[in-house]
Coordinates of C-alpha atoms and ligand atoms in Angstrom, one line a residue:
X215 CA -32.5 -63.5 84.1
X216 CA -30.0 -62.9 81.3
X217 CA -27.9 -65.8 82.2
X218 CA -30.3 -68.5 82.9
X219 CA -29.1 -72.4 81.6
X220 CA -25.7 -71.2 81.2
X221 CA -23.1 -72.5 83.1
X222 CA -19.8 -70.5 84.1
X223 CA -16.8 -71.5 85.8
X224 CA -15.1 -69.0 88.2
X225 CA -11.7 -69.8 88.7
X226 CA -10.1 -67.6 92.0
X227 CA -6.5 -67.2 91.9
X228 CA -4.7 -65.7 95.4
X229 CA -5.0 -62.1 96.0
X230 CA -6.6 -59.6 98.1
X231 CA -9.6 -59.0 95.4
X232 CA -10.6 -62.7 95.7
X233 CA -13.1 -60.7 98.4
X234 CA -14.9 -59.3 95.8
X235 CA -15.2 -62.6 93.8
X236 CA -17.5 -63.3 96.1
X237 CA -19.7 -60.9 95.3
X238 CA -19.1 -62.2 91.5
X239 CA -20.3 -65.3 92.4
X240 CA -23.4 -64.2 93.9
X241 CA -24.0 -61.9 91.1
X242 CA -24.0 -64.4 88.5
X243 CA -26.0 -67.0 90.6
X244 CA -28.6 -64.2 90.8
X245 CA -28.2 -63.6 87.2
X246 CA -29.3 -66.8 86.9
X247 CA -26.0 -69.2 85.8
X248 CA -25.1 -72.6 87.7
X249 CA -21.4 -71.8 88.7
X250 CA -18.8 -74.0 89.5
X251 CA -15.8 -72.6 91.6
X252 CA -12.2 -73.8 91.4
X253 CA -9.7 -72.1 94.0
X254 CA -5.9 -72.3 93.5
X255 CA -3.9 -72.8 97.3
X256 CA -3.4 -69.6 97.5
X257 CA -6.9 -68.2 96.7
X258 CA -7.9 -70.2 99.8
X259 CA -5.3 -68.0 102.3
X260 CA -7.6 -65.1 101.1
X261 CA -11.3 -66.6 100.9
X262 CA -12.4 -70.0 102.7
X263 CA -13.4 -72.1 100.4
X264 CA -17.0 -72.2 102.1
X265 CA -17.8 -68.8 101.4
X266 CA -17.7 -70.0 97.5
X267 CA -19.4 -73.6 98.3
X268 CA -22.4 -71.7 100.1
X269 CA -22.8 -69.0 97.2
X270 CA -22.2 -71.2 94.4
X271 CA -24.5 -74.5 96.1
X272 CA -22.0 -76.8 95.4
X273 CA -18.7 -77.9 96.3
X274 CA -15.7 -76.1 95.7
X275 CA -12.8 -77.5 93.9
X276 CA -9.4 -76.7 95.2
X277 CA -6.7 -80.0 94.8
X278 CA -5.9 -82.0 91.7
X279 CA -6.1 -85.0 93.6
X280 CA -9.0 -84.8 96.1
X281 CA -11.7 -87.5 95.0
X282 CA -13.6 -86.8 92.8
X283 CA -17.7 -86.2 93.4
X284 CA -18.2 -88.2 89.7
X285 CA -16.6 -90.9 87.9
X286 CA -15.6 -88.2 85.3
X287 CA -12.1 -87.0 84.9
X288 CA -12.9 -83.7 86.9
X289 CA -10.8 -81.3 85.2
X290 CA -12.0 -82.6 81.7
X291 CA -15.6 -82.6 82.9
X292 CA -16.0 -79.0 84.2
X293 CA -14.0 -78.1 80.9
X294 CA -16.5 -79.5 79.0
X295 CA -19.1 -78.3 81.2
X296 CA -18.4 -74.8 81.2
X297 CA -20.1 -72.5 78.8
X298 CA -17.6 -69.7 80.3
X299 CA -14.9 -69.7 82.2
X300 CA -14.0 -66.4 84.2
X301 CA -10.9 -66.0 85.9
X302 CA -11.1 -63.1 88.9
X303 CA -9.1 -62.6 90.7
X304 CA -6.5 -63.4 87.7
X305 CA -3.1 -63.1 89.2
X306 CA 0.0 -62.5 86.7
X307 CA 1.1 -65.9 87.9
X308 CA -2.0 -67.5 86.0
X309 CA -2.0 -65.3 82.9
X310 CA 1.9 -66.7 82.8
X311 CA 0.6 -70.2 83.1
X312 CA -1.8 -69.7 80.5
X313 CA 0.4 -67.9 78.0
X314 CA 3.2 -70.8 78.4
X315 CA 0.2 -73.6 78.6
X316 CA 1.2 -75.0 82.0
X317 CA -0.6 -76.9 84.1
X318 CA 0.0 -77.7 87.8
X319 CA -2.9 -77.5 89.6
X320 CA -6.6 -77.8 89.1
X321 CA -7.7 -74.2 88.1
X322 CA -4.4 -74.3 85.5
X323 CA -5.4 -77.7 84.2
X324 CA -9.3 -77.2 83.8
X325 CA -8.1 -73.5 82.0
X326 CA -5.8 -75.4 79.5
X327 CA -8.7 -78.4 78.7
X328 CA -11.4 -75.6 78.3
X329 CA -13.0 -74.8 74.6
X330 CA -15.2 -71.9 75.9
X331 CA -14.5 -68.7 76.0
X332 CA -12.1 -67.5 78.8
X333 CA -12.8 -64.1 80.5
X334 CA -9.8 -62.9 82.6
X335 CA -10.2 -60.2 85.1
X336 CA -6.3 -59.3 86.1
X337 CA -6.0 -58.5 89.5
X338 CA -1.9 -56.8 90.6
X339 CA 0.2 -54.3 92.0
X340 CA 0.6 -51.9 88.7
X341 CA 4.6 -52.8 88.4
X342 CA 3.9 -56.6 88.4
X343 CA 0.7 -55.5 85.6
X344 CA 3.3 -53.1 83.9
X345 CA 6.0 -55.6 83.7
X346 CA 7.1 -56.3 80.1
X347 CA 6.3 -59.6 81.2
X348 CA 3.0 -59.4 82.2
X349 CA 1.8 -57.5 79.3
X350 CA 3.3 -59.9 76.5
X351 CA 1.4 -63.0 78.3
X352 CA -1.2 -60.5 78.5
X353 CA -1.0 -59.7 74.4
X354 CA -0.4 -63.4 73.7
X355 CA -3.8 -64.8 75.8
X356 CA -5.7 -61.3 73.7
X357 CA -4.2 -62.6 70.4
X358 CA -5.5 -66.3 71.2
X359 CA -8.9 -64.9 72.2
X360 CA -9.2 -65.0 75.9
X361 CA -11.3 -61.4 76.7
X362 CA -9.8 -59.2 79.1
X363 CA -12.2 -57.0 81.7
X364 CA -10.0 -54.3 83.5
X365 CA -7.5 -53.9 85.4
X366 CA -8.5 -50.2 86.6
X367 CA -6.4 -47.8 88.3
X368 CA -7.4 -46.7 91.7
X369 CA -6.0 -47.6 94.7
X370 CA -4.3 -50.9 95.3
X371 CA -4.4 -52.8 98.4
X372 CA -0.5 -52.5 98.8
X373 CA -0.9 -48.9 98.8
X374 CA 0.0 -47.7 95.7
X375 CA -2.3 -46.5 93.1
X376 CA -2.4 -47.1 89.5
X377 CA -3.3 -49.5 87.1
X378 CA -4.3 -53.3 88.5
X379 CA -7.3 -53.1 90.7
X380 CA -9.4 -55.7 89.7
X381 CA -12.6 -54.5 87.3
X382 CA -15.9 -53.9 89.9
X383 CA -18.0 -57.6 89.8
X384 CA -20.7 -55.6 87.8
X385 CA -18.5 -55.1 85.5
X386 CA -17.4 -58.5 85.4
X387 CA -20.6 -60.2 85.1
X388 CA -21.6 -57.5 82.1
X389 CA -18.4 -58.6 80.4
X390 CA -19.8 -62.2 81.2
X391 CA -23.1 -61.2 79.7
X392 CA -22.2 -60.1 76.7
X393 CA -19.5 -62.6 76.0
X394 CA -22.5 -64.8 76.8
X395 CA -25.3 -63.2 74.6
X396 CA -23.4 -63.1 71.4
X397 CA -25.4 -62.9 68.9
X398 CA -24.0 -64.8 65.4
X399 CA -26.1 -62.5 62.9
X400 CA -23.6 -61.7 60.9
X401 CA -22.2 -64.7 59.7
X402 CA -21.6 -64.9 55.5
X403 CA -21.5 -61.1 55.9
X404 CA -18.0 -59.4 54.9
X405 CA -17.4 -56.3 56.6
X406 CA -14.8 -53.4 55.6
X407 CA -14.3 -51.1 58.8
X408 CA -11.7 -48.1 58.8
X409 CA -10.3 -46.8 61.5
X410 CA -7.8 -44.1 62.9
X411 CA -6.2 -41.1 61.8
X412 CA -4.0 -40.6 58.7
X413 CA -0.5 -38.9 59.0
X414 CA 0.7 -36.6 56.0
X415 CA 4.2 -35.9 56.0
X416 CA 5.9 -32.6 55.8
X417 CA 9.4 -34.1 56.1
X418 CA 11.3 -36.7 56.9
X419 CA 10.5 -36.2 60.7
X420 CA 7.1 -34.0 60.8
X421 CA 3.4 -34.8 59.9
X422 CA 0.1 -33.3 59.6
X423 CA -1.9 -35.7 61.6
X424 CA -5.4 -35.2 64.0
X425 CA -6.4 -37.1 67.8
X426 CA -7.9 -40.4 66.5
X427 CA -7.2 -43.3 68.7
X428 CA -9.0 -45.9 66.4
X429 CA -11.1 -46.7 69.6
X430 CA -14.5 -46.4 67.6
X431 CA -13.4 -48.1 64.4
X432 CA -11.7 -51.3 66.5
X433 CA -14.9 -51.3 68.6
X434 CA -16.6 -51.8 65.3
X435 CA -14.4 -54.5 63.9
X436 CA -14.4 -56.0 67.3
X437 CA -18.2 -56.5 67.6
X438 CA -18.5 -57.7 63.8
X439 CA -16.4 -60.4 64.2
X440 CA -18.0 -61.6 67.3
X441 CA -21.5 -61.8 65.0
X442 CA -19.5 -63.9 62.7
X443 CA -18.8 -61.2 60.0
X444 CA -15.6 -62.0 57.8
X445 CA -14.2 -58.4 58.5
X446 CA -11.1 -56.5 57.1
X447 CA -9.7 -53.4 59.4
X448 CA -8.0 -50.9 57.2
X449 CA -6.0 -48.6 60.0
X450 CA -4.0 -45.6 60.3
X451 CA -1.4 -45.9 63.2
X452 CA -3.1 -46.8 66.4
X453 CA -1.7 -47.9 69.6
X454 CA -4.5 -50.9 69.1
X455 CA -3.8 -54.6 68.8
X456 CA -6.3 -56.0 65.7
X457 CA -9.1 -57.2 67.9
X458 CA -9.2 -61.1 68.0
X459 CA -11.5 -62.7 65.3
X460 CA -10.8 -59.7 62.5
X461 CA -9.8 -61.6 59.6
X462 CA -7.6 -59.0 57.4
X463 CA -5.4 -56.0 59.2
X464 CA -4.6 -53.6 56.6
X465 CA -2.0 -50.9 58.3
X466 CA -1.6 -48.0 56.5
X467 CA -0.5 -44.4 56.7
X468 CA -1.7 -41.7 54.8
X469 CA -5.0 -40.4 53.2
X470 CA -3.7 -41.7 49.5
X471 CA -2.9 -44.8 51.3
X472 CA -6.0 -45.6 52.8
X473 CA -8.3 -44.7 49.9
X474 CA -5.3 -47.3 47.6
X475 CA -6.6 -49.4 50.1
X476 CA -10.2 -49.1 50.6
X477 CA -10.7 -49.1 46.9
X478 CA -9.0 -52.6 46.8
X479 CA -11.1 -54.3 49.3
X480 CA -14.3 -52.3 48.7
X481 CA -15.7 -54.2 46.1
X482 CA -15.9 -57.5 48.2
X483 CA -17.7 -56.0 51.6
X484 CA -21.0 -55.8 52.2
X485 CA -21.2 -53.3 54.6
X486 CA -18.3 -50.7 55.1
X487 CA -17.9 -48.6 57.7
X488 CA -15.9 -45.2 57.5
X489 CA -15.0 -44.5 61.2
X490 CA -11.3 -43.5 60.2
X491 CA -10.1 -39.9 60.5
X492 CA -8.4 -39.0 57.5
X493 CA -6.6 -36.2 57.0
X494 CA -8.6 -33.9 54.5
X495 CA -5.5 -31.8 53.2
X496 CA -1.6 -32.8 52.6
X497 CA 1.6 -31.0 51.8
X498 CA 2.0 -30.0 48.3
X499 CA 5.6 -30.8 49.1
X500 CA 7.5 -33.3 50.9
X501 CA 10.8 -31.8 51.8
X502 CA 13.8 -33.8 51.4
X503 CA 15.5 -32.8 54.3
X504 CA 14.6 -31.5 58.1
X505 CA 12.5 -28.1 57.1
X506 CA 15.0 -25.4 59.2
X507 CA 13.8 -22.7 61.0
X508 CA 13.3 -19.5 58.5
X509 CA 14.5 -16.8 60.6
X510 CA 11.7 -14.6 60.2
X511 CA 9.6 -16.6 63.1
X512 CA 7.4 -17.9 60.4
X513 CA 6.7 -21.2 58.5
X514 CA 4.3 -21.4 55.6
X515 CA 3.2 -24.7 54.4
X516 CA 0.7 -25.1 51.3
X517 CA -1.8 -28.0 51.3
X518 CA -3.8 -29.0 49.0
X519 CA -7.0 -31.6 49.2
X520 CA -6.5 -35.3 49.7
X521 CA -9.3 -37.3 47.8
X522 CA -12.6 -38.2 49.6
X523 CA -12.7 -41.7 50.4
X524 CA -16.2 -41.9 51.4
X525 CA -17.4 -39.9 48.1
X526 CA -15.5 -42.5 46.4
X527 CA -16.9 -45.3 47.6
X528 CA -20.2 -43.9 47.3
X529 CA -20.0 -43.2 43.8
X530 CA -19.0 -46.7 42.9
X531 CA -21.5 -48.3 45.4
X532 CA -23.0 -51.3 43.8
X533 CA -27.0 -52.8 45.0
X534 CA -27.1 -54.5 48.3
X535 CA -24.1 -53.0 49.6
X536 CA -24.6 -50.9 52.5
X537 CA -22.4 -47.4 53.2
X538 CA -22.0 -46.2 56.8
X539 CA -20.0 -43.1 57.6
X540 CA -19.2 -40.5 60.7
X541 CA -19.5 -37.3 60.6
X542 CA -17.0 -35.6 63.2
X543 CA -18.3 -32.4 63.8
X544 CA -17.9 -28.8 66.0
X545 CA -20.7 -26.6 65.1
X546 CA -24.3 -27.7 63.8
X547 CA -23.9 -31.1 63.8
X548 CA -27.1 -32.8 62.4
X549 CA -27.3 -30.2 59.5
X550 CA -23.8 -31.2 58.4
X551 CA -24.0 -34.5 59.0
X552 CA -27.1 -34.9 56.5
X553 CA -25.1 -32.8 54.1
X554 CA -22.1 -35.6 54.0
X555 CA -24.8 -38.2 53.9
X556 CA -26.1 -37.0 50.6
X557 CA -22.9 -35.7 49.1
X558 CA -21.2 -39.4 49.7
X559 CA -24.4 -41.1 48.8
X560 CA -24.1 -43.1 52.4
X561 CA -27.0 -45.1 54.0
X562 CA -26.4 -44.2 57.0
X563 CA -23.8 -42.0 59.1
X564 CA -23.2 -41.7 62.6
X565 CA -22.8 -38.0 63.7
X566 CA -20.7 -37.4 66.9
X567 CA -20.2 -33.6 68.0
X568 CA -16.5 -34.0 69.2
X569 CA -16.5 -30.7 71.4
X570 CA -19.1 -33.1 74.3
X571 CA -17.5 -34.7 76.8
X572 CA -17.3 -38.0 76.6
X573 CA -17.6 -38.1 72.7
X574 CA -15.7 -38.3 69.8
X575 CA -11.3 -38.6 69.3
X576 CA -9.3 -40.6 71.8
X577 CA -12.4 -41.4 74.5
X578 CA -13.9 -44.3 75.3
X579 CA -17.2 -43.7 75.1
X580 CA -19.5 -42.1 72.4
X581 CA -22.3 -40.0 72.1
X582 CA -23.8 -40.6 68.0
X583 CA -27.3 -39.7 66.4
X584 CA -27.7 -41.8 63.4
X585 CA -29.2 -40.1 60.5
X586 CA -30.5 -41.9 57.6
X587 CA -33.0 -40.1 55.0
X588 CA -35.7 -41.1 56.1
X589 CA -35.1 -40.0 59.7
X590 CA -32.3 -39.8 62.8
X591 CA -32.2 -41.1 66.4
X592 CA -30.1 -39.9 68.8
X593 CA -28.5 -42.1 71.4
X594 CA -27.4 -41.2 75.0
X595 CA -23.8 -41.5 76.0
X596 CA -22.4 -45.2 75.7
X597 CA -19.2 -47.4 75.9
X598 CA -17.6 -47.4 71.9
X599 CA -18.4 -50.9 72.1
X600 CA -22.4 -50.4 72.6
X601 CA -22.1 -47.5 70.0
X602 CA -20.5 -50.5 67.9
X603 CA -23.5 -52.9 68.7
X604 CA -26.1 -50.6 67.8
X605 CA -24.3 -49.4 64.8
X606 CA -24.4 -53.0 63.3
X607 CA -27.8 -54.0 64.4
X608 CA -28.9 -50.7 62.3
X609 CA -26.7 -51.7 59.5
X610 CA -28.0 -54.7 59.2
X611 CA -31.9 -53.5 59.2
X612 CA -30.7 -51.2 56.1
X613 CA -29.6 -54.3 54.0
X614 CA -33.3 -56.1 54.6
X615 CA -35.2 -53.2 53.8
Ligands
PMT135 O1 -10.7 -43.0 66.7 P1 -11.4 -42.5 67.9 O2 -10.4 -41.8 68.8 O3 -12.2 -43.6 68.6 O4 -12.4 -41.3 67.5 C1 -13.6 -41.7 66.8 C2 -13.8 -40.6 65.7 C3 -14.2 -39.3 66.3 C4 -12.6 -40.5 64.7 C5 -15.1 -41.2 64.9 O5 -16.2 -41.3 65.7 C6 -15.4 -40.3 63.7 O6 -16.2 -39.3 63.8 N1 -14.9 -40.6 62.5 C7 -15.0 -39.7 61.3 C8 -14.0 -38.6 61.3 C9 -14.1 -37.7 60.1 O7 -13.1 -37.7 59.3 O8 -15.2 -37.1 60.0 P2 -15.6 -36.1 58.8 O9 -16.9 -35.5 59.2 O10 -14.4 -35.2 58.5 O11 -15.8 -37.1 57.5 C10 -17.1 -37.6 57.2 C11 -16.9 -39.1 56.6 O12 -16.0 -39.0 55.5 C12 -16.2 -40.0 57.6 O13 -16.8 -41.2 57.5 C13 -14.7 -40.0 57.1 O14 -14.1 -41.3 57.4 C14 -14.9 -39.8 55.6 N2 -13.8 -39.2 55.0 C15 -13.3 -37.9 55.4 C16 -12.3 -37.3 54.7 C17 -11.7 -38.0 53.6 N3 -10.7 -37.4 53.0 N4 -12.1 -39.2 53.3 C18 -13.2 -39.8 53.9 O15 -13.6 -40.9 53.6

């Protein structure tokens, strides 16, 4: 059981999903963590507290100010307690709380006393999730390092679909797993990642750019810092917040710029990843001005190369540091992907065939064979962040041999 010993508290806020907080609860119990469960007033309209107290085996706690079972200052104790505390239902009305640190009732006092790591599954009507509102508490609570599962869109109970149904208690408790499981093996290491596309101008108002989202690189960033690793993000324009824990955000636009900038910090990482997109050729010329239409129906731009990064890097690679790059690809994918690997002098690259569903630019999910030279294993379909994981644990095998 992957959660056996650890201790989680599941704090249920009022709304229609605290149903399937139930199902939570039993999930992690069967998983094998002792859970504690504190309901706001409102949760309790929804779910009778029993329902918790028999799936959890123990008392729920619900009022500030009912007496206590210890001695102990009960919302200090189950603070301290708590290995994790995971908050679904999560209303907006508690990620408000949260974000402004107040603390009115049990489940918002316990939240605000708690060291552990928070896990908030938002449960809403999508206007009340969309609300400029919601989503700066929301970015404040990501920036202070409370993890985030869901919402999803689909259909709400109010009747209106979109974004704010409450993430599937599987999905909850392999959030809670993995929050739980971290592993710390990459502490003392420093980490460069890249990530994103690269725009090249062609005038003040028009660019040469390609359909990276930075998903794969930030998954990468993500999942080093949460080993420990001091890591430095270098990234083209993304609509990405830095993930919590990454040390050094580096924003930056174009190919030239990112290659300034990956030469600077290169020579202090130990392992650097090259996930970014950069944009292989640029405008010879910038125009000045808006380029006009020509009149003839016809617009001829000449480009020339932008520098390799990766070659770069490769070529100035010093002992013990370890070289990981992607190879995007359309058309025989392995075959080119060992070509770059030897060409940039990389120990390892991770090649994704962009034309499969479900891999590649501006998707969630991944679908890599890592190649190194002494062989290549291909990996099914998986979430960026379990490409991430795997990419790092293989990383980190190249530096001991
Ligand atoms: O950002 P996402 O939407 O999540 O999409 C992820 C991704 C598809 C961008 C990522 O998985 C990926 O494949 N990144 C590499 C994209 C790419 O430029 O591939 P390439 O085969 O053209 O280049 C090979 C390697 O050289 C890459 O590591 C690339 O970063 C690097 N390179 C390329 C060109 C250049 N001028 N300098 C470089 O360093």
């Amino acid at each position: 059981m992957s959660l056996t010993g650890k201790h989680v508290v599941l704090g249920v806020t009022g709304g229609i999903a605290a149903y399937k907080a139930c199902d939570l609860c039993s999930r992690l119990r069967k998983a094998g963590a002792e859970v504690r469960v504190i309901m706001t007033k409102n949760a309790c309209q929804f779910v009778a507290p029993l329902t918790f107290e028999t799936l959890a085996n123990y008392p729920v706690v619900c009022d500030t100010f009912a007496r206590p079972e210890t001695w102990e200052v009960e919302h200090i104790a189950l603070a301290k307690w708590a290995d994790l505390f995971a908050i679904a239902p999560a209303t907006a009305n508690i990620m408000a709380k949260l974000a402004c640190g107040i603390a009115d009732d049990m489940l918002s006092t316990t939240l605000l006393a708690a060291r552990c790591p928070v896990l908030m599954a938002p449960a809403m009507n999508t206007g009340m999730w969309e609300n400029p509102a919601t989503q700066t508490n929301a970015a404040s609570l990501r920036a202070r390092g409370i993890r985030f599962v869901g919402p999803d869109d689909g259909h709400l109970a109010c009747g209106d679909s979109g974004a704010g149904r409450m993430s599937e208690p599987a999905d909850i408790l392999a959030a809670a797993e993995k929050i739980l499981s971290a592993k710390r093996d990459m502490a003392g290491l420093r980490v460069l990642v890249n990530a994103g596309p690269t725009r090249e101008r062609i005038d003040p108002v028009r660019y040469i750019s390609n359909f990276s989202s930075g998903k794969m690189g930030y998954a990468i960033a993500e999942a080093a810092a949460e080993r420990g690793a001091d890591v430095t993000l270098v990234s083209g324009p993304v609509n990405l917040a830095v993930p919590y824990g990454v040390k050094t955000a580096v924003s930056v636009s174009s190919t030239e710029e990112l290659y300034q900038a990956m030469l600077e910090k290169f020579s202090q990482a130990d392992i650097i990843v090259l996930s970014a997109a950069p944009a292989d050729f640029t405008p010879v010329h910038v125009a000045e001005e808006k380029i006009k239409k020509q009149g003839n129906g016809m617009l001829t731009l000449v480009l020339r190369e932008n520098p390799d990064i990766a070659a770069a890097l490769g070529a100035q690679k010093m002992p013990g540091q370890i070289l990981v790059g992607f190879a995007a690809e359309t058309e025989n994918t392995v075959e080119n992907a060992r070509a770059k690997l030897a060409k940039k002098n990389l120990d390892m690259i991770a090649a994704n065939d962009v034309m499969m569903p479900g891999a590649g630019f501006d998707v969630d999910t991944n679908i890599v064979t890592f190649i190194t030279k002494d062989g290549m294993e291909a990996l099914p379909m998986m979430q960026k962040s379990q490409v991430a994981e795997a990419l790092l644990d293989r990383a980190l095998a190249l530096r001991l041999r």
